[in-house]
Amino acid sequence: MEKKPIYEGKAKQVFTTANPDELVVYFKDDATALNGEKKGTIINKGVLNNKISTFFFELLGKHGIPHHFIRLLSDREMLVKRLDILKVEVVVRNITAGSLAKRIGWEEGKKLSRPVLEMYYKNDELGDPLINDYHIYAMGLAQPEQVAKMAEYALKINSILSGYLKAKKLELIDFKLEFGLHNGEVLLGDEISPDTCRFWDSETGEKLDKDRFRRDLGNVEEAYHEILFRLTGEKA
Ligand code: TMP
């Protein structure tokens, strides 16, 4: 079968392969924020996010988290297992920032006494509203065992990544995960990158993630390069 595009999102494109169980994800440089109102390009973001996500999937795999990543194919492409994506976005937060800071009226940068797990309905038209497990079951978005697995994996991923990043002088403020089903099994999908996580320098508090784009802070490309460099020592 030909390599055929089957999906184009804000930051990625997905293609079929000769194997119906496998897909190619192509990482673009396009960036959007404010639910698509703000559009731009972050030069080489696709290359950097492909490499950063590869690094994180491999790290999580070594710690027993099942994921869709199979292997890197090129600078901007990875081969993944085909998933039926669950329409639930899972966010874990360690420090207040972004929408949580607004919702609870706390300033950004306050340590939460324990990680906060949130679920959002993956629906662009609605701007991905916050939901809870009652909504998920009532709407038939996922089964209780699947929600339990997503929560278990998300909190375990938080421990693994927070510890790893601390050693690299980075604080994991919060992050968003997506999961899907492959042969009935819940696997981690999508990407893990500065587009989907907040990383702050442990010493200076400098933001090294997509908030630099969202908030027009400048040095956007530099921040993505710095994350790859701290993780792998690689200068892309
Ligand atoms: P939030 O504070 O804006 O709700 O974002 C929480 C985390 O989720 C943050 O690390 C950025 C990530 N995120 C995405 O990956 N995609 C999105 O569409 C949004 C709104 C947030």
Coordinates of N, CA and C and ligand atoms in Angstrom, one line a residue:
M1 N 0.8 -1.2 0.0 CA 0.0 0.0 0.0 C 0.9 1.3 0.0
E2 N 0.4 2.3 -0.7 CA 1.2 3.5 -0.8 C 1.2 4.2 0.5
K3 N 2.2 5.1 0.7 CA 2.2 6.0 1.9 C 1.1 7.1 1.6
K4 N 0.1 7.0 2.4 CA -1.1 7.9 2.1 C -1.4 8.8 3.3
P5 N -1.6 10.1 3.2 CA -1.9 10.9 4.4 C -3.3 10.5 4.9
I6 N -3.4 10.3 6.2 CA -4.7 10.0 6.8 C -5.2 11.0 7.8
Y7 N -4.2 11.9 8.2 CA -4.6 12.9 9.2 C -3.6 14.0 9.2
E8 N -4.1 15.2 9.3 CA -3.2 16.4 9.5 C -3.7 17.2 10.6
G9 N -2.8 17.3 11.6 CA -3.2 18.1 12.8 C -2.4 19.4 12.8
K10 N -2.4 20.1 13.9 CA -1.7 21.4 14.0 C -0.2 21.3 13.8
A11 N 0.3 20.2 14.4 CA 1.8 20.1 14.5 C 2.3 18.9 13.8
K12 N 1.4 18.0 13.4 CA 1.9 16.7 12.8 C 1.0 16.2 11.7
Q13 N 1.6 15.4 10.8 CA 0.8 14.7 9.8 C 1.0 13.2 10.0
V14 N 0.0 12.4 9.7 CA 0.1 11.0 9.8 C -0.1 10.3 8.5
F15 N 0.7 9.3 8.2 CA 0.6 8.6 6.9 C 0.5 7.1 7.2
T16 N -0.2 6.4 6.3 CA -0.3 4.9 6.3 C 1.1 4.4 5.8
T17 N 1.3 3.1 6.1 CA 2.5 2.4 5.6 C 2.0 1.1 4.9
A18 N 2.9 0.3 4.4 CA 2.5 -1.0 3.8 C 1.9 -1.9 4.9
N19 N 2.3 -1.7 6.2 CA 1.8 -2.5 7.2 C 0.6 -1.8 7.9
P20 N -0.6 -2.4 7.8 CA -1.8 -1.7 8.4 C -1.7 -1.4 9.8
D21 N -0.8 -2.1 10.5 CA -0.7 -1.9 12.0 C 0.3 -0.7 12.3
E22 N 0.9 -0.2 11.3 CA 1.9 0.9 11.6 C 1.7 2.1 10.8
L23 N 2.0 3.3 11.4 CA 1.8 4.6 10.7 C 3.1 5.4 10.8
V24 N 3.3 6.4 9.9 CA 4.4 7.3 10.0 C 3.9 8.6 10.5
V25 N 4.5 9.2 11.5 CA 4.2 10.5 12.0 C 5.2 11.5 11.5
Y26 N 4.8 12.5 10.9 CA 5.7 13.6 10.4 C 5.5 14.8 11.2
F27 N 6.6 15.3 11.8 CA 6.6 16.5 12.7 C 6.8 17.8 11.9
K28 N 5.9 18.7 11.9 CA 5.9 20.0 11.2 C 6.5 21.1 12.1
D29 N 6.8 22.2 11.4 CA 7.3 23.4 12.2 C 6.2 24.3 12.6
D30 N 5.0 24.0 12.1 CA 3.8 24.9 12.4 C 3.5 24.9 13.9
A31 N 3.2 26.1 14.4 CA 2.8 26.2 15.8 C 1.5 27.0 15.9
T32 N 0.6 26.5 16.8 CA -0.6 27.3 17.0 C -0.8 27.4 18.5
A33 N -1.5 28.4 18.9 CA -1.8 28.6 20.4 C -3.2 29.2 20.5
L34 N -3.7 29.3 21.7 CA -5.0 29.9 21.9 C -6.0 29.3 21.1
N35 N -6.0 27.9 21.1 CA -7.0 27.1 20.3 C -7.0 27.5 18.9
G36 N -5.8 27.7 18.3 CA -5.7 28.0 16.8 C -5.8 29.5 16.4
E37 N -6.1 30.4 17.4 CA -6.1 31.8 17.1 C -4.8 32.4 16.7
K38 N -3.7 31.9 17.4 CA -2.4 32.4 17.1 C -1.7 31.3 16.3
K39 N -1.1 31.7 15.1 CA -0.4 30.8 14.3 C 1.0 31.3 14.0
G40 N 1.9 30.3 13.8 CA 3.3 30.7 13.5 C 4.1 29.5 13.1
T41 N 5.4 29.8 13.0 CA 6.3 28.7 12.6 C 7.5 28.8 13.6
I42 N 7.9 27.7 14.1 CA 9.1 27.7 15.0 C 10.1 26.9 14.2
I43 N 11.1 27.5 13.7 CA 12.1 26.9 12.8 C 12.7 25.7 13.4
N44 N 12.6 24.6 12.6 CA 13.1 23.3 13.0 C 12.4 22.6 14.2
K45 N 11.3 23.1 14.6 CA 10.6 22.5 15.7 C 10.3 21.1 15.4
G46 N 9.9 20.7 14.2 CA 9.6 19.4 13.8 C 10.7 18.4 14.1
V47 N 11.9 18.8 13.7 CA 13.1 18.0 13.9 C 13.3 17.8 15.4
L48 N 13.3 18.9 16.1 CA 13.6 18.9 17.6 C 12.5 18.1 18.3
N49 N 11.2 18.3 18.0 CA 10.2 17.5 18.7 C 10.2 16.0 18.4
N50 N 10.6 15.7 17.1 CA 10.7 14.3 16.8 C 11.8 13.7 17.6
K51 N 12.9 14.4 17.7 CA 14.1 13.8 18.5 C 13.8 13.8 20.0
I52 N 13.2 14.8 20.5 CA 12.9 14.9 22.0 C 11.8 13.8 22.3
S53 N 10.8 13.7 21.5 CA 9.8 12.7 21.7 C 10.4 11.3 21.7
T54 N 11.3 11.0 20.7 CA 11.9 9.7 20.6 C 12.7 9.4 21.9
F55 N 13.4 10.4 22.4 CA 14.2 10.3 23.6 C 13.2 9.9 24.8
F56 N 12.1 10.6 24.9 CA 11.2 10.3 26.0 C 10.5 9.0 25.9
F57 N 10.1 8.6 24.7 CA 9.4 7.3 24.5 C 10.4 6.2 24.9
E58 N 11.6 6.3 24.5 CA 12.6 5.3 24.8 C 12.9 5.2 26.3
L59 N 13.0 6.4 26.9 CA 13.2 6.4 28.4 C 12.0 5.7 29.1
L60 N 10.8 6.1 28.7 CA 9.6 5.5 29.3 C 9.5 4.0 29.1
G61 N 9.8 3.6 27.9 CA 9.8 2.2 27.5 C 10.7 1.4 28.5
K62 N 11.9 1.9 28.7 CA 12.8 1.3 29.6 C 12.2 1.1 31.0
H63 N 11.3 2.0 31.4 CA 10.6 2.0 32.7 C 9.3 1.2 32.7
G64 N 9.0 0.5 31.6 CA 7.8 -0.3 31.5 C 6.5 0.4 31.1
I65 N 6.6 1.6 30.5 CA 5.4 2.3 30.0 C 5.2 1.8 28.6
P66 N 4.1 1.2 28.2 CA 3.8 0.8 26.9 C 3.5 2.0 26.0
H67 N 4.1 2.1 24.8 CA 3.9 3.3 24.0 C 3.9 2.9 22.5
H68 N 3.5 3.9 21.7 CA 3.3 3.6 20.2 C 4.6 3.7 19.4
F69 N 5.6 4.3 20.0 CA 6.9 4.5 19.2 C 7.6 3.2 18.8
I70 N 7.9 3.1 17.6 CA 8.7 1.9 17.1 C 10.1 2.3 16.8
R71 N 10.3 3.2 15.9 CA 11.7 3.7 15.6 C 11.6 5.0 14.9
L72 N 12.8 5.7 15.0 CA 13.0 7.0 14.2 C 13.2 6.6 12.8
L73 N 12.6 7.3 11.8 CA 12.8 7.0 10.4 C 13.7 8.1 9.7
S74 N 13.5 9.3 10.2 CA 14.3 10.4 9.6 C 14.2 11.6 10.6
D75 N 14.8 12.7 10.2 CA 14.8 13.9 11.1 C 13.4 14.3 11.5
R76 N 12.4 14.1 10.7 CA 11.1 14.6 11.0 C 10.1 13.5 11.1
E77 N 10.5 12.2 11.0 CA 9.5 11.1 10.9 C 9.8 10.0 11.9
M78 N 8.8 9.5 12.5 CA 8.9 8.3 13.3 C 7.9 7.3 12.9
L79 N 8.2 6.0 13.1 CA 7.3 4.9 12.8 C 6.6 4.6 14.1
V80 N 5.3 4.5 14.1 CA 4.5 4.2 15.3 C 3.5 3.1 15.1
K81 N 3.0 2.5 16.2 CA 1.9 1.5 16.1 C 0.6 2.3 15.9
R82 N -0.2 1.8 15.0 CA -1.5 2.4 14.8 C -2.4 2.3 16.1
L83 N -2.9 3.4 16.5 CA -3.8 3.4 17.7 C -5.1 4.0 17.3
D84 N -6.1 3.5 18.0 CA -7.4 4.2 18.0 C -7.4 5.1 19.2
I85 N -7.2 6.4 18.9 CA -6.9 7.4 19.9 C -8.2 7.6 20.8
L86 N -8.0 7.5 22.1 CA -9.1 7.8 23.0 C -9.3 9.3 23.1
K87 N -10.5 9.8 23.1 CA -10.7 11.2 23.0 C -10.6 11.9 24.3
V88 N -9.6 11.6 25.0 CA -9.4 12.1 26.4 C -7.9 12.6 26.4
E89 N -7.7 13.8 26.8 CA -6.3 14.3 27.0 C -6.0 14.3 28.5
V90 N -4.9 13.7 28.9 CA -4.6 13.6 30.3 C -3.5 14.6 30.6
V91 N -3.7 15.4 31.6 CA -2.7 16.4 32.0 C -2.3 16.1 33.4
V92 N -1.0 16.2 33.7 CA -0.5 16.1 35.1 C 0.3 17.4 35.4
R93 N 0.0 17.9 36.6 CA 0.6 19.1 37.0 C 1.3 19.0 38.4
N94 N 2.5 19.6 38.5 CA 3.3 19.6 39.7 C 3.3 21.0 40.3
I95 N 3.3 22.0 39.5 CA 3.4 23.4 39.9 C 2.4 24.2 39.1
T96 N 1.8 25.2 39.7 CA 0.7 25.9 39.0 C 1.2 26.7 37.8
A97 N 0.5 26.6 36.8 CA 0.8 27.4 35.6 C -0.4 27.3 34.7
G98 N -0.4 28.1 33.6 CA -1.4 28.1 32.6 C -2.9 28.1 33.1
S99 N -3.7 27.2 32.5 CA -5.1 27.2 32.8 C -5.4 26.9 34.3
L100 N -4.6 26.1 34.9 CA -4.9 25.7 36.3 C -4.7 27.0 37.2
A101 N -3.7 27.7 37.0 CA -3.4 29.0 37.7 C -4.6 29.9 37.6
K102 N -5.2 30.0 36.4 CA -6.3 30.9 36.2 C -7.6 30.3 36.9
R103 N -7.8 29.0 36.7 CA -9.0 28.3 37.2 C -9.1 28.4 38.7
I104 N -8.0 28.2 39.4 CA -8.1 28.2 40.9 C -7.6 29.5 41.5
G105 N -7.2 30.4 40.7 CA -6.8 31.8 41.2 C -5.5 31.8 42.0
W106 N -4.6 30.8 41.7 CA -3.3 30.9 42.3 C -2.3 31.5 41.3
E107 N -1.3 32.1 41.8 CA -0.3 32.7 40.9 C 0.5 31.5 40.3
E108 N 1.1 31.7 39.2 CA 2.0 30.7 38.6 C 3.2 30.4 39.4
G109 N 3.6 29.1 39.4 CA 4.9 28.8 40.0 C 4.8 28.3 41.5
K110 N 3.5 28.1 41.9 CA 3.3 27.5 43.3 C 3.4 26.0 43.2
K111 N 4.2 25.4 44.1 CA 4.3 24.0 44.2 C 3.0 23.4 44.7
L112 N 2.4 22.4 44.0 CA 1.2 21.7 44.5 C 1.7 20.7 45.5
S113 N 0.9 20.4 46.5 CA 1.4 19.5 47.6 C 1.4 18.1 47.1
R114 N 0.7 17.8 46.0 CA 0.7 16.5 45.3 C 0.4 16.7 43.9
P115 N 0.8 15.8 43.0 CA 0.5 16.0 41.6 C -1.1 16.0 41.4
V116 N -1.5 16.9 40.4 CA -2.9 17.0 40.0 C -3.0 16.3 38.7
L117 N -4.0 15.4 38.6 CA -4.3 14.7 37.3 C -5.6 15.3 36.8
E118 N -5.6 15.7 35.5 CA -6.8 16.2 34.9 C -7.1 15.5 33.6
M119 N -8.4 15.5 33.2 CA -8.8 14.9 32.0 C -9.5 16.0 31.2
Y120 N -9.2 16.1 29.9 CA -9.9 17.0 29.0 C -10.5 16.2 27.9
Y121 N -11.7 16.7 27.4 CA -12.4 16.1 26.2 C -11.6 16.6 25.0
K122 N -11.1 15.7 24.2 CA -10.3 16.0 23.0 C -11.3 16.4 21.9
N123 N -11.5 17.7 21.8 CA -12.5 18.2 20.8 C -12.1 19.7 20.5
D124 N -11.5 19.9 19.4 CA -11.0 21.2 19.0 C -12.1 22.2 18.9
E125 N -13.3 21.9 18.4 CA -14.4 22.8 18.3 C -14.8 23.4 19.6
L126 N -14.7 22.5 20.6 CA -15.1 23.0 22.0 C -13.9 23.5 22.8
G127 N -12.7 23.5 22.2 CA -11.5 24.0 22.9 C -11.1 23.1 24.0
D128 N -11.3 21.7 23.8 CA -10.8 20.7 24.8 C -11.2 21.0 26.2
P129 N -12.6 21.0 26.5 CA -13.0 21.3 27.9 C -12.6 20.3 28.9
L130 N -12.4 20.8 30.2 CA -12.1 19.9 31.3 C -13.3 19.0 31.6
I131 N -13.0 17.7 31.8 CA -14.1 16.8 32.2 C -13.6 15.9 33.3
N132 N -14.5 15.1 33.9 CA -14.0 14.1 34.9 C -14.4 12.7 34.4
D133 N -14.2 11.7 35.3 CA -14.4 10.3 34.9 C -15.9 10.1 34.7
Y134 N -16.8 10.8 35.4 CA -18.2 10.6 35.2 C -18.6 11.0 33.7
H135 N -18.1 12.1 33.3 CA -18.3 12.5 31.9 C -17.8 11.5 30.9
I136 N -16.6 11.0 31.2 CA -16.0 10.0 30.3 C -16.9 8.8 30.1
Y137 N -17.4 8.3 31.3 CA -18.2 7.0 31.2 C -19.6 7.4 30.5
A138 N -20.2 8.5 30.9 CA -21.5 8.9 30.4 C -21.4 9.1 28.9
M139 N -20.3 9.7 28.4 CA -20.1 9.9 27.0 C -19.6 8.8 26.3
G140 N -19.2 7.7 27.0 CA -18.6 6.5 26.3 C -17.3 6.8 25.7
L141 N -16.5 7.7 26.3 CA -15.2 8.0 25.7 C -14.1 7.0 26.0
A142 N -14.3 6.3 27.1 CA -13.3 5.2 27.5 C -14.0 4.4 28.6
Q143 N -13.5 3.2 28.8 CA -14.0 2.3 29.8 C -13.3 2.6 31.2
P144 N -13.9 2.2 32.3 CA -13.2 2.4 33.6 C -11.8 1.8 33.7
E145 N -11.6 0.6 33.1 CA -10.3 0.0 33.2 C -9.3 0.8 32.4
Q146 N -9.8 1.4 31.3 CA -8.9 2.2 30.4 C -8.5 3.5 31.1
V147 N -9.5 4.1 31.8 CA -9.2 5.4 32.5 C -8.2 5.1 33.7
A148 N -8.4 3.9 34.4 CA -7.5 3.6 35.4 C -6.1 3.4 34.9
K149 N -6.0 2.8 33.8 CA -4.6 2.6 33.2 C -4.0 3.9 32.8
M150 N -4.8 4.8 32.2 CA -4.3 6.1 31.8 C -3.8 6.9 33.0
A151 N -4.6 6.8 34.1 CA -4.2 7.6 35.3 C -2.9 7.0 35.9
E152 N -2.9 5.6 35.9 CA -1.7 4.9 36.5 C -0.5 5.3 35.7
Y153 N -0.6 5.2 34.4 CA 0.6 5.5 33.5 C 1.0 7.0 33.6
A154 N 0.0 7.9 33.7 CA 0.3 9.3 33.7 C 1.1 9.7 35.0
L155 N 0.7 9.1 36.1 CA 1.4 9.4 37.3 C 2.7 8.8 37.4
K156 N 2.8 7.6 36.8 CA 4.2 6.9 36.8 C 5.1 7.7 35.8
I157 N 4.6 8.2 34.7 CA 5.3 9.0 33.8 C 5.8 10.2 34.5
N158 N 4.9 10.8 35.3 CA 5.3 12.0 36.0 C 6.5 11.8 36.9
S159 N 6.5 10.7 37.6 CA 7.6 10.4 38.5 C 8.9 10.1 37.7
I160 N 8.8 9.4 36.6 CA 10.0 9.1 35.8 C 10.6 10.3 35.2
L161 N 9.7 11.1 34.6 CA 10.2 12.3 33.9 C 10.7 13.4 34.9
S162 N 9.9 13.6 36.0 CA 10.3 14.6 36.9 C 11.7 14.4 37.5
G163 N 12.0 13.1 37.9 CA 13.3 12.7 38.4 C 14.4 12.9 37.4
Y164 N 14.1 12.4 36.2 CA 15.1 12.5 35.1 C 15.5 13.9 34.8
L165 N 14.4 14.8 34.7 CA 14.6 16.2 34.3 C 15.3 17.0 35.4
K166 N 15.0 16.6 36.7 CA 15.7 17.3 37.8 C 17.2 17.2 37.7
A167 N 17.6 16.0 37.3 CA 19.1 15.8 37.2 C 19.7 16.6 36.0
K168 N 18.8 17.1 35.1 CA 19.2 17.9 34.0 C 18.9 19.4 34.3
K169 N 18.7 19.7 35.6 CA 18.3 21.1 36.0 C 17.1 21.6 35.4
L170 N 16.1 20.8 35.2 CA 14.8 21.2 34.6 C 13.7 20.8 35.5
E171 N 12.7 21.7 35.7 CA 11.5 21.3 36.5 C 10.4 21.0 35.5
L172 N 9.8 19.8 35.8 CA 8.6 19.5 35.0 C 7.4 20.1 35.6
I173 N 6.9 21.2 35.1 CA 5.8 21.9 35.7 C 4.5 21.2 35.4
D174 N 4.2 20.8 34.2 CA 3.0 20.1 33.8 C 3.2 19.5 32.4
F175 N 2.3 18.6 32.0 CA 2.4 18.0 30.7 C 1.1 17.4 30.3
K176 N 0.9 17.2 29.0 CA -0.3 16.6 28.4 C 0.1 15.3 27.7
L177 N -0.7 14.2 27.9 CA -0.5 13.0 27.3 C -1.8 12.5 26.5
E178 N -1.6 11.8 25.5 CA -2.7 11.1 24.8 C -2.4 9.6 24.7
F179 N -3.5 8.9 24.9 CA -3.4 7.4 24.8 C -4.3 6.9 23.8
G180 N -4.1 5.6 23.3 CA -4.9 5.0 22.4 C -4.9 3.5 22.6
L181 N -5.8 2.8 21.8 CA -5.9 1.4 22.0 C -5.2 0.7 20.8
H182 N -4.4 -0.3 21.1 CA -3.8 -1.1 20.0 C -4.0 -2.6 20.4
N183 N -4.8 -3.3 19.6 CA -5.2 -4.7 20.0 C -5.8 -4.7 21.4
G184 N -6.6 -3.7 21.7 CA -7.3 -3.7 23.0 C -6.5 -3.2 24.2
E185 N -5.2 -2.9 23.9 CA -4.3 -2.5 25.0 C -4.1 -1.0 25.0
V186 N -4.1 -0.4 26.2 CA -3.9 1.1 26.3 C -2.4 1.4 26.1
L187 N -2.1 2.2 25.1 CA -0.7 2.6 24.8 C -0.6 4.1 24.8
L188 N 0.6 4.6 25.3 CA 0.9 6.0 25.2 C 1.1 6.4 23.8
G189 N 0.5 7.5 23.3 CA 0.6 7.9 21.9 C 1.1 9.3 21.8
D190 N 0.8 10.0 20.7 CA 1.1 11.4 20.4 C 2.6 11.7 20.5
E191 N 2.9 12.7 21.3 CA 4.3 13.2 21.4 C 4.6 13.7 22.8
I192 N 5.8 13.8 23.2 CA 6.2 14.4 24.5 C 7.3 15.4 24.2
S193 N 7.0 16.6 24.2 CA 7.9 17.6 23.7 C 7.7 19.0 24.4
P194 N 8.4 20.0 24.0 CA 8.1 21.3 24.6 C 6.8 21.9 24.1
D195 N 6.2 21.3 23.1 CA 4.8 21.7 22.7 C 3.8 21.2 23.7
T196 N 4.1 20.1 24.4 CA 3.1 19.4 25.2 C 3.5 19.4 26.7
C197 N 4.6 20.0 27.0 CA 5.0 20.0 28.4 C 5.5 21.4 28.8
R198 N 5.5 21.7 30.1 CA 6.2 23.0 30.5 C 7.4 22.6 31.3
F199 N 8.5 23.1 30.8 CA 9.8 22.9 31.4 C 10.4 24.2 31.9
W200 N 10.8 24.3 33.1 CA 11.4 25.6 33.6 C 12.8 25.2 34.1
D201 N 13.8 26.1 33.8 CA 15.1 25.9 34.3 C 15.1 25.9 35.8
S202 N 15.7 24.9 36.5 CA 15.6 24.8 37.9 C 16.2 25.9 38.7
E203 N 17.3 26.5 38.1 CA 18.0 27.6 38.8 C 17.4 29.0 38.5
T204 N 17.1 29.2 37.2 CA 16.7 30.6 36.9 C 15.2 30.7 36.7
G205 N 14.5 29.6 36.6 CA 13.0 29.6 36.4 C 12.7 30.0 35.0
E206 N 13.7 30.1 34.1 CA 13.4 30.4 32.7 C 12.5 29.4 32.0
K207 N 11.5 29.9 31.3 CA 10.6 28.9 30.6 C 11.3 28.4 29.3
L208 N 11.3 27.1 29.2 CA 12.0 26.4 28.0 C 11.0 25.6 27.3
D209 N 9.9 26.2 26.9 CA 8.8 25.4 26.2 C 8.0 26.3 25.4
K210 N 6.8 25.8 24.9 CA 6.0 26.5 24.0 C 5.4 27.8 24.6
D211 N 5.4 28.0 25.9 CA 4.9 29.2 26.4 C 5.7 30.4 25.9
R212 N 7.0 30.2 25.4 CA 7.8 31.3 24.8 C 7.1 31.8 23.5
F213 N 6.5 30.8 22.8 CA 5.7 31.2 21.6 C 4.3 31.7 22.0
R214 N 3.6 31.0 22.9 CA 2.2 31.4 23.3 C 2.2 32.9 23.8
R215 N 3.3 33.2 24.6 CA 3.3 34.5 25.3 C 4.3 35.5 24.7
D216 N 4.8 35.2 23.5 CA 5.7 36.1 22.8 C 6.9 36.5 23.6
L217 N 7.6 35.5 24.2 CA 8.7 35.8 25.1 C 10.0 35.8 24.4
G218 N 10.0 35.5 23.1 CA 11.3 35.5 22.3 C 12.1 34.2 22.6
N219 N 13.2 34.1 21.8 CA 14.1 32.9 22.0 C 13.3 31.6 22.0
V220 N 12.3 31.4 21.1 CA 11.5 30.2 21.1 C 12.4 29.0 20.6
E221 N 13.0 29.2 19.4 CA 13.8 28.1 18.9 C 14.9 27.7 19.9
E222 N 15.5 28.7 20.5 CA 16.6 28.4 21.4 C 16.2 27.5 22.5
A223 N 14.9 27.7 23.0 CA 14.4 26.9 24.1 C 14.3 25.5 23.7
Y224 N 13.8 25.2 22.5 CA 13.6 23.8 22.1 C 15.0 23.2 21.9
H225 N 15.9 23.9 21.4 CA 17.3 23.4 21.2 C 17.9 23.1 22.6
E226 N 17.7 23.9 23.5 CA 18.2 23.7 24.9 C 17.7 22.5 25.5
I227 N 16.4 22.2 25.3 CA 15.8 20.9 25.9 C 16.5 19.7 25.2
L228 N 16.6 19.7 23.9 CA 17.2 18.5 23.3 C 18.7 18.4 23.8
F229 N 19.4 19.5 23.9 CA 20.8 19.5 24.3 C 20.9 19.0 25.8
R230 N 20.0 19.4 26.7 CA 20.1 18.9 28.1 C 19.8 17.4 28.2
L231 N 18.9 17.0 27.3 CA 18.5 15.6 27.4 C 19.5 14.7 26.7
T232 N 20.1 15.1 25.6 CA 20.9 14.1 24.8 C 22.3 14.6 24.6
G233 N 22.6 15.9 24.8 CA 23.9 16.5 24.5 C 24.0 16.8 23.0
E234 N 22.9 16.6 22.3 CA 22.9 16.8 20.8 C 22.5 18.2 20.5
K235 N 23.2 18.8 19.5 CA 22.9 20.1 19.0 C 22.3 19.9 17.6
A236 N 20.9 20.0 17.5 CA 20.3 19.7 16.2 C 20.4 20.9 15.3
Ligands
TMP1 P1 -2.8 24.4 30.2 O1 -2.2 25.0 31.5 O2 -2.9 25.4 29.1 O3 -4.1 23.7 30.5 O4 -1.8 23.3 29.7 C1 -1.4 22.2 30.5 C2 -0.3 21.4 29.8 O5 -0.9 20.8 28.6 C3 0.9 22.2 29.3 O6 2.1 21.5 29.5 C4 0.7 22.4 27.8 C5 -0.2 21.2 27.4 N1 -1.1 21.4 26.4 C6 -1.1 20.8 25.2 O7 -0.2 19.9 25.0 N2 -2.0 21.0 24.3 C7 -3.0 21.9 24.4 O8 -3.9 22.1 23.5 C8 -3.1 22.6 25.7 C9 -4.2 23.7 26.0 C10 -2.1 22.4 26.6

